[in-house]
Amino acid sequence: MKDILKQFVEISAPSGREEPIQKAIQSIIQPYVDDIKTDSLGNLIAHKKGNGKKLLFDAHMDEIGFVATYIDDHGFVHVEPIGGHNPINLPFQRICFEYGAKGTLGFESEILSKMNSDRKDVSFDTLYVDIGARSKNEALSKIRIGETATYDSPFVDMGHRYMSKAMDDRVACAILVKLIQTLQTHHHDLYFVFATQEEVGLVGSKASAYGIEPDFGIALDVTATGFEDTPKGLKRVPMKLGAGPAIKIQDRSMIANHSLNQWIQTIADQNRIPTQYEVLPFGGTNGGVIQTTKSGVYTTCISIPTRYLHSPSEIVDVMDVQNTYQLAKAIAEKEITL
Amino acid sequence: MVLKELCNLPGISGHENEVRSFIRNEISEFVDEMKVDCLGNLMVKKQGHNCSKHIMYLAHMDEVGLMVEKIESSGVIKFATVGGILPSILPATQVKILGKKTLQGVVGIMPIHLQKNGVMDPIKMDSLYIDVGASSDKDLQGSIECGDPIVFATQYEEYGQLLKAKAFDDRVGCSIMIDMLKQNITPAYDTWFVFATQEEVGLRGSATATYQIKPDFSVVLEGTTACDNPLVERNRYTTQLGKGPAISIAHNGFVFSKKIFDFFKSVAEKHQISYQIKEKVAGGNDATNIGKGEKGSYVGSLSVPVRYIHSPVSIMHPDDYQNTLQLALALYQENQSFLTL
């Protein structure tokens, strides 16, 4: 799975511009599914036919990013955010545009001693991208207005951990791809959605779930870790790396279905897969829009604990990735009984 | 162009009836079907040569405004905002309260003489009220009550090369759609023109309209923020007056498809219509709902730049109106090429 994960996280595909990752996933899974299609929002929807009820697995393909909106007279590029960025993290990060131009997010203070206090107020109005252009014309020859960018931050194998941009949510894409490749028997009519535009507001999944009308929905996404994981981790956030997939209890988008969670816990116990529970006081996942589709769907989310979310250096644990795959496979192989 | 008449009509979110009646009268002879749904959306259809696809053009009829919350025993009126309005722009604004009677009013303000150092504290809704010249609540019995809509009293005016009015957002979109319908063109595919309600309070009308029409391709016509003010740095302009319709790349909660973005630009270039690209992603409009409605569909957004939007008086350029109309018409005639891509 490491090779697929490395391939996926290194693809640049922010919300609304998912075509590169969609094509990569499609070319791998096509031989293993009965039907595959894309819709007008760019969602990739794969179907493994079965006789049972409809079970939907969902992972989002998009990552947070940037879009060029204005090039000033000196050739500096002004960008707007795509998805949730905290601007204070951004000064001097490197980014790469759709057609290959690379740059860094410049940030300055006119008075040196004010650098730290100014940094607290950094925003997309004060940041700019230096792509090494010496003039407006040179910049315009390298990028076009409307071109998107993502962090330029490749995959690193740290032994027991992996680090990269876009673990959110390519790690789940990689898990679902491996599941599709390896699944032998299943009791459900299985749908796999690789969704678009999660980071800007759960857009793609809302439409794909409407079209599929599943009986059960399971979103696979990343979640934050807290005080038990890192020296100054968030209080009230119990999740940690290496403790297994996190079964969602609730976040700001959803209270997960309790019966489905209990059934998943039973399956995990039978297969000796470690799990933890997730209670997240912020954020949401595609589970939130799947759950409220049409007359409602039994829905939960299985999360891969991830450090430093929405940064260029998101870190996951190798065993958590393996165990999440094992759990998803065990779920797909059994018949859900609530 | 009926922009003047539209802007002068009152129609805060949820109270769009006068705007709807006016539009109905203007367009009834040019449409093949007309209906109003329970949220108040006015939906009209132009029969196309082909009914296999559905096209939708949408603009919202509602404007931001105020609403009567409570009539104090002293005769002053406490009010709520409807849609996004900064409380600090309201003092000394002239308003109309549309109850059983229509009353003129002024949002009260502490005279400069009595303010500390002549500088107002940050203004909060708690300190604002409307003065209608009543001396007690008894004076107002039978004329206004809680829930009555309040609109800015601004009248449409041309001045210099520009236009000035309340509610360009989004009567400008409504006016453009009316002009499109009056051209009486038979489109390639069945096309619905939706004059939607309640955009300003959460994109509500467009949600039910999308469910009913199930469009394959939609264009949202809007008024959007222009911040081309000499005191603002160039990289914060968002859009500029006089540079043509603004095509959106992304906004709050939605990224427009690259296919749509490229198609809109290519049609503008083919027809030599000047356009600009909206340079900020802040704010959102009905396109978000349309794009992810039902199974999802293609949607784009064209906006007329408007200065001082969501305030008692906003300013726009008539050339932008004409260019937006031209681009909307060009898209109307060319959307077939997009749908057969």
Short mmCIF file of N, CA and C in Angstrom, two decimals, chain B residues 161-306:
data_model
loop_
_atom_site.label_atom_id
_atom_site.label_comp_id
_atom_site.label_asym_id
_atom_site.label_seq_id
_atom_site.Cartn_x
_atom_site.Cartn_y
_atom_site.Cartn_z
N GLN B 161 -21.29 58.63 -15.15
CA GLN B 161 -21.41 57.46 -16.01
C GLN B 161 -21.97 56.26 -15.26
N LEU B 162 -22.27 56.45 -13.99
CA LEU B 162 -22.60 55.30 -13.16
C LEU B 162 -24.07 55.30 -12.72
N LEU B 163 -24.47 54.19 -12.12
CA LEU B 163 -25.82 54.03 -11.61
C LEU B 163 -25.76 53.85 -10.10
N LYS B 164 -26.77 54.36 -9.43
CA LYS B 164 -26.78 54.35 -7.98
C LYS B 164 -28.16 53.89 -7.53
N ALA B 165 -28.22 52.93 -6.63
CA ALA B 165 -29.51 52.45 -6.12
C ALA B 165 -29.28 51.51 -4.96
N LYS B 166 -30.35 51.10 -4.31
CA LYS B 166 -30.29 49.95 -3.42
C LYS B 166 -30.51 48.70 -4.27
N ALA B 167 -30.18 47.55 -3.74
CA ALA B 167 -30.67 46.26 -4.26
C ALA B 167 -30.18 45.87 -5.65
N PHE B 168 -29.07 46.48 -6.13
CA PHE B 168 -28.49 45.94 -7.38
C PHE B 168 -28.26 44.44 -7.21
N ASP B 169 -27.88 44.05 -6.00
CA ASP B 169 -27.77 42.64 -5.63
C ASP B 169 -29.15 42.15 -5.20
N ASP B 170 -29.96 41.51 -6.02
CA ASP B 170 -29.61 41.00 -7.31
C ASP B 170 -30.67 41.39 -8.34
N ARG B 171 -31.22 42.58 -8.22
CA ARG B 171 -32.18 43.02 -9.24
C ARG B 171 -31.48 43.16 -10.58
N VAL B 172 -30.16 43.36 -10.54
CA VAL B 172 -29.43 43.45 -11.81
C VAL B 172 -29.52 42.11 -12.55
N GLY B 173 -29.41 41.02 -11.81
CA GLY B 173 -29.55 39.70 -12.43
C GLY B 173 -30.97 39.49 -12.96
N CYS B 174 -31.97 39.94 -12.16
CA CYS B 174 -33.37 39.80 -12.60
C CYS B 174 -33.60 40.60 -13.88
N SER B 175 -33.08 41.83 -13.90
CA SER B 175 -33.29 42.69 -15.06
C SER B 175 -32.65 42.10 -16.31
N ILE B 176 -31.46 41.52 -16.15
CA ILE B 176 -30.78 40.90 -17.29
C ILE B 176 -31.60 39.72 -17.81
N MET B 177 -32.15 38.92 -16.90
CA MET B 177 -32.96 37.77 -17.33
C MET B 177 -34.23 38.24 -18.05
N ILE B 178 -34.81 39.34 -17.58
CA ILE B 178 -36.00 39.88 -18.25
C ILE B 178 -35.63 40.32 -19.67
N ASP B 179 -34.49 41.01 -19.80
CA ASP B 179 -34.04 41.42 -21.14
C ASP B 179 -33.78 40.22 -22.03
N MET B 180 -33.23 39.16 -21.46
CA MET B 180 -33.00 37.93 -22.25
C MET B 180 -34.32 37.37 -22.77
N LEU B 181 -35.31 37.30 -21.86
CA LEU B 181 -36.61 36.74 -22.26
C LEU B 181 -37.28 37.60 -23.33
N LYS B 182 -37.12 38.89 -23.22
CA LYS B 182 -37.78 39.80 -24.18
C LYS B 182 -37.20 39.66 -25.59
N GLN B 183 -36.02 39.08 -25.70
CA GLN B 183 -35.47 38.84 -27.04
C GLN B 183 -36.21 37.71 -27.74
N ASN B 184 -36.97 36.96 -26.95
CA ASN B 184 -37.85 35.92 -27.48
C ASN B 184 -37.13 34.91 -28.38
N ILE B 185 -35.97 34.47 -27.94
CA ILE B 185 -35.18 33.50 -28.71
C ILE B 185 -35.63 32.09 -28.31
N THR B 186 -35.82 31.24 -29.30
CA THR B 186 -36.10 29.84 -28.97
C THR B 186 -34.78 29.13 -28.74
N PRO B 187 -34.56 28.61 -27.53
CA PRO B 187 -33.27 28.01 -27.23
C PRO B 187 -33.14 26.59 -27.78
N ALA B 188 -31.92 26.08 -27.80
CA ALA B 188 -31.69 24.72 -28.27
C ALA B 188 -32.40 23.72 -27.35
N TYR B 189 -32.23 23.90 -26.04
CA TYR B 189 -32.86 23.00 -25.07
C TYR B 189 -33.88 23.76 -24.24
N ASP B 190 -34.82 23.04 -23.67
CA ASP B 190 -35.79 23.66 -22.76
C ASP B 190 -35.03 24.45 -21.69
N THR B 191 -35.43 25.69 -21.52
CA THR B 191 -34.69 26.56 -20.60
C THR B 191 -35.64 27.19 -19.60
N TRP B 192 -35.27 27.06 -18.33
CA TRP B 192 -36.05 27.67 -17.26
C TRP B 192 -35.32 28.92 -16.77
N PHE B 193 -36.08 29.97 -16.58
CA PHE B 193 -35.57 31.18 -15.94
C PHE B 193 -36.19 31.24 -14.56
N VAL B 194 -35.34 31.21 -13.55
CA VAL B 194 -35.85 31.20 -12.18
C VAL B 194 -35.52 32.52 -11.50
N PHE B 195 -36.58 33.18 -11.03
CA PHE B 195 -36.41 34.37 -10.20
C PHE B 195 -36.60 33.88 -8.77
N ALA B 196 -35.49 33.71 -8.08
CA ALA B 196 -35.50 32.95 -6.83
C ALA B 196 -35.69 33.85 -5.61
N THR B 197 -36.11 33.20 -4.54
CA THR B 197 -36.33 33.91 -3.27
C THR B 197 -35.25 33.55 -2.26
N GLN B 198 -35.12 34.36 -1.24
CA GLN B 198 -34.37 34.04 -0.01
C GLN B 198 -32.92 33.63 -0.22
N GLU B 199 -32.24 34.23 -1.18
CA GLU B 199 -30.81 33.94 -1.33
C GLU B 199 -30.04 34.52 -0.16
N GLU B 200 -30.40 35.72 0.23
CA GLU B 200 -29.60 36.47 1.21
C GLU B 200 -29.63 35.86 2.60
N VAL B 201 -30.59 35.00 2.87
CA VAL B 201 -30.64 34.39 4.20
C VAL B 201 -30.21 32.93 4.17
N GLY B 202 -29.63 32.47 3.05
CA GLY B 202 -29.11 31.11 3.06
C GLY B 202 -29.46 30.30 1.83
N LEU B 203 -29.50 30.94 0.67
CA LEU B 203 -29.63 30.23 -0.61
C LEU B 203 -30.84 29.30 -0.62
N ARG B 204 -31.98 29.79 -0.15
CA ARG B 204 -33.08 28.85 0.07
C ARG B 204 -33.93 28.57 -1.15
N GLY B 205 -34.36 29.63 -1.85
CA GLY B 205 -35.23 29.40 -3.00
C GLY B 205 -34.58 28.53 -4.05
N SER B 206 -33.31 28.74 -4.28
CA SER B 206 -32.62 27.99 -5.34
C SER B 206 -32.60 26.50 -5.05
N ALA B 207 -32.67 26.12 -3.77
CA ALA B 207 -32.63 24.70 -3.43
C ALA B 207 -33.88 24.00 -3.95
N THR B 208 -35.05 24.60 -3.72
CA THR B 208 -36.27 23.94 -4.17
C THR B 208 -36.42 24.04 -5.69
N ALA B 209 -35.96 25.15 -6.26
CA ALA B 209 -36.04 25.30 -7.72
C ALA B 209 -35.19 24.23 -8.41
N THR B 210 -34.00 23.99 -7.88
CA THR B 210 -33.11 22.99 -8.46
C THR B 210 -33.74 21.60 -8.39
N TYR B 211 -34.38 21.31 -7.27
CA TYR B 211 -35.03 20.01 -7.10
C TYR B 211 -36.12 19.82 -8.14
N GLN B 212 -36.86 20.89 -8.43
CA GLN B 212 -37.98 20.77 -9.38
C GLN B 212 -37.51 20.71 -10.83
N ILE B 213 -36.50 21.49 -11.16
CA ILE B 213 -36.10 21.61 -12.56
C ILE B 213 -35.07 20.55 -12.96
N LYS B 214 -34.27 20.12 -12.04
CA LYS B 214 -33.21 19.15 -12.31
C LYS B 214 -32.37 19.57 -13.53
N PRO B 215 -31.71 20.72 -13.42
CA PRO B 215 -30.98 21.25 -14.58
C PRO B 215 -29.73 20.44 -14.90
N ASP B 216 -29.36 20.44 -16.19
CA ASP B 216 -28.08 19.85 -16.60
C ASP B 216 -26.99 20.91 -16.66
N PHE B 217 -27.42 22.15 -16.87
CA PHE B 217 -26.47 23.26 -17.03
C PHE B 217 -27.16 24.51 -16.52
N SER B 218 -26.50 25.25 -15.66
CA SER B 218 -27.12 26.45 -15.11
C SER B 218 -26.15 27.62 -15.11
N VAL B 219 -26.75 28.81 -15.20
CA VAL B 219 -25.97 30.04 -15.07
C VAL B 219 -26.65 30.88 -14.00
N VAL B 220 -25.86 31.26 -13.00
CA VAL B 220 -26.37 32.16 -11.97
C VAL B 220 -25.93 33.58 -12.33
N LEU B 221 -26.89 34.50 -12.36
CA LEU B 221 -26.59 35.91 -12.65
C LEU B 221 -26.70 36.70 -11.37
N GLU B 222 -25.63 37.39 -11.02
CA GLU B 222 -25.55 37.99 -9.69
C GLU B 222 -24.99 39.41 -9.74
N GLY B 223 -25.12 40.07 -8.60
CA GLY B 223 -24.34 41.27 -8.33
C GLY B 223 -23.28 40.87 -7.32
N THR B 224 -22.04 41.27 -7.51
CA THR B 224 -21.01 40.85 -6.56
C THR B 224 -20.18 42.02 -6.08
N THR B 225 -19.36 41.75 -5.06
CA THR B 225 -18.56 42.80 -4.43
C THR B 225 -17.52 43.38 -5.36
N ALA B 226 -17.52 44.71 -5.50
CA ALA B 226 -16.41 45.41 -6.15
C ALA B 226 -15.74 46.24 -5.06
N CYS B 227 -14.45 46.14 -4.98
CA CYS B 227 -13.74 46.89 -3.92
C CYS B 227 -12.64 47.72 -4.57
N ASP B 228 -12.94 48.25 -5.78
CA ASP B 228 -11.93 48.99 -6.54
C ASP B 228 -11.86 50.43 -6.07
N ASN B 229 -11.43 50.54 -4.85
CA ASN B 229 -11.42 51.82 -4.15
C ASN B 229 -9.96 52.26 -4.04
N PRO B 230 -9.64 53.51 -4.37
CA PRO B 230 -8.24 53.94 -4.36
C PRO B 230 -7.55 53.75 -3.01
N LEU B 231 -8.31 53.66 -1.95
CA LEU B 231 -7.70 53.50 -0.63
C LEU B 231 -7.40 52.04 -0.31
N VAL B 232 -7.86 51.15 -1.18
CA VAL B 232 -7.65 49.72 -0.94
C VAL B 232 -6.51 49.25 -1.84
N GLU B 233 -5.69 48.36 -1.30
CA GLU B 233 -4.60 47.83 -2.13
C GLU B 233 -5.16 47.06 -3.32
N ARG B 234 -4.45 47.11 -4.43
CA ARG B 234 -4.94 46.50 -5.66
C ARG B 234 -5.30 45.03 -5.50
N ASN B 235 -4.52 44.30 -4.70
CA ASN B 235 -4.78 42.86 -4.58
C ASN B 235 -6.03 42.54 -3.77
N ARG B 236 -6.75 43.58 -3.29
CA ARG B 236 -7.98 43.32 -2.56
C ARG B 236 -9.22 43.78 -3.32
N TYR B 237 -9.08 44.14 -4.58
CA TYR B 237 -10.20 44.70 -5.34
C TYR B 237 -11.38 43.73 -5.53
N THR B 238 -11.10 42.46 -5.66
CA THR B 238 -12.13 41.44 -5.96
C THR B 238 -12.65 41.59 -7.39
N THR B 239 -13.40 42.68 -7.66
CA THR B 239 -13.80 42.98 -9.04
C THR B 239 -13.71 44.49 -9.22
N GLN B 240 -13.76 44.93 -10.48
CA GLN B 240 -13.68 46.37 -10.77
C GLN B 240 -14.84 46.80 -11.66
N LEU B 241 -15.36 47.97 -11.41
CA LEU B 241 -16.43 48.52 -12.24
C LEU B 241 -15.91 48.80 -13.65
N GLY B 242 -16.75 48.49 -14.63
CA GLY B 242 -16.43 48.84 -16.01
C GLY B 242 -15.59 47.82 -16.75
N LYS B 243 -15.20 46.74 -16.06
CA LYS B 243 -14.35 45.73 -16.72
C LYS B 243 -15.14 44.52 -17.19
N GLY B 244 -16.46 44.59 -17.09
CA GLY B 244 -17.27 43.49 -17.61
C GLY B 244 -17.68 42.49 -16.55
N PRO B 245 -18.47 41.49 -16.97
CA PRO B 245 -18.96 40.50 -16.02
C PRO B 245 -17.81 39.76 -15.35
N ALA B 246 -18.00 39.47 -14.06
CA ALA B 246 -16.98 38.71 -13.33
C ALA B 246 -17.35 37.23 -13.38
N ILE B 247 -16.40 36.42 -13.86
CA ILE B 247 -16.58 34.97 -13.88
C ILE B 247 -15.95 34.42 -12.61
N SER B 248 -16.68 33.56 -11.92
CA SER B 248 -16.17 33.02 -10.65
C SER B 248 -15.36 31.75 -10.88
N ILE B 249 -14.26 31.65 -10.13
CA ILE B 249 -13.46 30.41 -10.12
C ILE B 249 -13.94 29.54 -8.95
N ALA B 250 -14.08 30.18 -7.82
CA ALA B 250 -14.46 29.46 -6.60
C ALA B 250 -15.09 30.48 -5.67
N HIS B 251 -16.00 30.02 -4.82
CA HIS B 251 -16.47 30.88 -3.73
C HIS B 251 -16.81 30.01 -2.54
N ASN B 252 -17.31 30.66 -1.52
CA ASN B 252 -17.63 29.98 -0.29
C ASN B 252 -18.38 28.67 -0.53
N GLY B 253 -17.73 27.54 -0.23
CA GLY B 253 -18.45 26.27 -0.29
C GLY B 253 -18.54 25.62 -1.65
N PHE B 254 -17.87 26.15 -2.66
CA PHE B 254 -17.97 25.54 -3.98
C PHE B 254 -16.83 25.99 -4.87
N VAL B 255 -16.26 25.05 -5.61
CA VAL B 255 -15.27 25.39 -6.63
C VAL B 255 -15.91 25.08 -7.98
N PHE B 256 -15.88 26.04 -8.88
CA PHE B 256 -16.50 25.84 -10.19
C PHE B 256 -15.64 24.90 -11.03
N SER B 257 -16.32 24.09 -11.83
CA SER B 257 -15.61 23.13 -12.66
C SER B 257 -14.73 23.86 -13.67
N LYS B 258 -13.59 23.27 -13.94
CA LYS B 258 -12.66 23.86 -14.90
C LYS B 258 -13.30 23.94 -16.28
N LYS B 259 -14.12 22.93 -16.60
CA LYS B 259 -14.83 22.91 -17.89
C LYS B 259 -15.72 24.15 -18.02
N ILE B 260 -16.44 24.46 -16.93
CA ILE B 260 -17.34 25.62 -16.94
C ILE B 260 -16.53 26.92 -17.04
N PHE B 261 -15.50 27.01 -16.21
CA PHE B 261 -14.66 28.22 -16.18
C PHE B 261 -14.08 28.49 -17.57
N ASP B 262 -13.53 27.45 -18.18
CA ASP B 262 -12.93 27.60 -19.51
C ASP B 262 -14.00 27.90 -20.56
N PHE B 263 -15.17 27.28 -20.43
CA PHE B 263 -16.24 27.50 -21.41
C PHE B 263 -16.73 28.95 -21.37
N PHE B 264 -16.95 29.46 -20.17
CA PHE B 264 -17.41 30.85 -20.04
C PHE B 264 -16.39 31.81 -20.66
N LYS B 265 -15.10 31.57 -20.36
CA LYS B 265 -14.06 32.45 -20.91
C LYS B 265 -14.03 32.35 -22.43
N SER B 266 -14.14 31.12 -22.96
CA SER B 266 -14.02 30.95 -24.40
C SER B 266 -15.19 31.60 -25.13
N VAL B 267 -16.39 31.52 -24.54
CA VAL B 267 -17.55 32.17 -25.18
C VAL B 267 -17.37 33.69 -25.17
N ALA B 268 -16.89 34.23 -24.05
CA ALA B 268 -16.65 35.68 -23.97
C ALA B 268 -15.63 36.10 -25.02
N GLU B 269 -14.58 35.33 -25.15
CA GLU B 269 -13.52 35.68 -26.11
C GLU B 269 -14.02 35.56 -27.55
N LYS B 270 -14.77 34.51 -27.83
CA LYS B 270 -15.31 34.32 -29.17
C LYS B 270 -16.20 35.49 -29.58
N HIS B 271 -17.01 35.98 -28.63
CA HIS B 271 -17.93 37.07 -28.95
C HIS B 271 -17.33 38.44 -28.63
N GLN B 272 -16.06 38.46 -28.28
CA GLN B 272 -15.35 39.70 -27.96
C GLN B 272 -16.08 40.55 -26.93
N ILE B 273 -16.49 39.88 -25.87
CA ILE B 273 -17.15 40.57 -24.75
C ILE B 273 -16.13 40.69 -23.63
N SER B 274 -15.93 41.91 -23.12
CA SER B 274 -14.94 42.05 -22.05
C SER B 274 -15.46 41.38 -20.78
N TYR B 275 -14.56 40.72 -20.06
CA TYR B 275 -14.93 40.06 -18.82
C TYR B 275 -13.77 40.17 -17.85
N GLN B 276 -14.03 39.86 -16.60
CA GLN B 276 -12.97 39.80 -15.61
C GLN B 276 -13.17 38.54 -14.79
N ILE B 277 -12.13 38.19 -14.03
CA ILE B 277 -12.23 37.02 -13.17
C ILE B 277 -12.35 37.50 -11.74
N LYS B 278 -13.30 36.97 -11.01
CA LYS B 278 -13.48 37.38 -9.62
C LYS B 278 -12.26 36.95 -8.81
N GLU B 279 -11.64 37.92 -8.13
CA GLU B 279 -10.33 37.67 -7.53
C GLU B 279 -10.36 37.25 -6.07
N LYS B 280 -11.52 37.12 -5.50
CA LYS B 280 -11.60 36.64 -4.12
C LYS B 280 -12.59 35.48 -4.05
N VAL B 281 -12.40 34.61 -3.06
CA VAL B 281 -13.32 33.48 -2.93
C VAL B 281 -14.36 33.73 -1.83
N ALA B 282 -14.26 34.90 -1.18
CA ALA B 282 -15.20 35.20 -0.09
C ALA B 282 -16.61 35.36 -0.64
N GLY B 283 -17.59 35.04 0.18
CA GLY B 283 -18.99 35.15 -0.25
C GLY B 283 -19.39 33.94 -1.06
N GLY B 284 -20.67 33.79 -1.23
CA GLY B 284 -21.15 32.66 -2.02
C GLY B 284 -22.45 33.05 -2.67
N ASN B 285 -22.96 32.20 -3.54
CA ASN B 285 -24.29 32.46 -4.08
C ASN B 285 -24.99 31.15 -4.40
N ASP B 286 -26.15 31.28 -5.05
CA ASP B 286 -27.01 30.12 -5.31
C ASP B 286 -26.32 29.00 -6.08
N ALA B 287 -25.22 29.31 -6.76
CA ALA B 287 -24.54 28.27 -7.55
C ALA B 287 -24.13 27.09 -6.67
N THR B 288 -23.78 27.36 -5.42
CA THR B 288 -23.39 26.29 -4.50
C THR B 288 -24.49 25.25 -4.38
N ASN B 289 -25.72 25.73 -4.18
CA ASN B 289 -26.86 24.82 -4.05
C ASN B 289 -27.16 24.09 -5.33
N ILE B 290 -27.07 24.81 -6.43
CA ILE B 290 -27.43 24.21 -7.71
C ILE B 290 -26.42 23.11 -8.04
N GLY B 291 -25.13 23.41 -7.87
CA GLY B 291 -24.07 22.48 -8.24
C GLY B 291 -24.15 21.17 -7.50
N LYS B 292 -24.52 21.21 -6.22
CA LYS B 292 -24.57 19.96 -5.46
C LYS B 292 -25.99 19.48 -5.22
N GLY B 293 -26.96 20.11 -5.87
CA GLY B 293 -28.35 19.69 -5.72
C GLY B 293 -28.56 18.34 -6.39
N GLU B 294 -29.44 17.51 -5.82
CA GLU B 294 -29.71 16.19 -6.37
C GLU B 294 -28.43 15.43 -6.70
N LYS B 295 -28.29 14.97 -7.97
CA LYS B 295 -27.08 14.21 -8.31
C LYS B 295 -25.94 15.11 -8.75
N GLY B 296 -26.13 16.42 -8.65
CA GLY B 296 -25.08 17.35 -9.06
C GLY B 296 -25.24 17.74 -10.52
N SER B 297 -24.80 18.95 -10.86
CA SER B 297 -24.89 19.40 -12.25
C SER B 297 -23.87 20.51 -12.51
N TYR B 298 -23.70 20.84 -13.78
CA TYR B 298 -22.77 21.91 -14.15
C TYR B 298 -23.41 23.27 -13.90
N VAL B 299 -22.66 24.13 -13.26
CA VAL B 299 -23.17 25.47 -12.98
C VAL B 299 -22.02 26.47 -13.05
N GLY B 300 -22.34 27.67 -13.53
CA GLY B 300 -21.37 28.75 -13.54
C GLY B 300 -22.00 30.01 -13.00
N SER B 301 -21.17 30.99 -12.66
CA SER B 301 -21.70 32.22 -12.09
C SER B 301 -21.10 33.43 -12.79
N LEU B 302 -21.99 34.32 -13.25
CA LEU B 302 -21.60 35.58 -13.88
C LEU B 302 -22.11 36.71 -13.01
N SER B 303 -21.24 37.66 -12.68
CA SER B 303 -21.69 38.71 -11.77
C SER B 303 -21.37 40.09 -12.29
N VAL B 304 -22.29 41.01 -12.02
CA VAL B 304 -22.05 42.43 -12.29
C VAL B 304 -21.37 43.00 -11.04
N PRO B 305 -20.21 43.66 -11.21
CA PRO B 305 -19.53 44.24 -10.04
C PRO B 305 -20.36 45.38 -9.43
N VAL B 306 -20.49 45.38 -8.13
CA VAL B 306 -21.28 46.39 -7.43
C VAL B 306 -20.49 46.91 -6.24
#
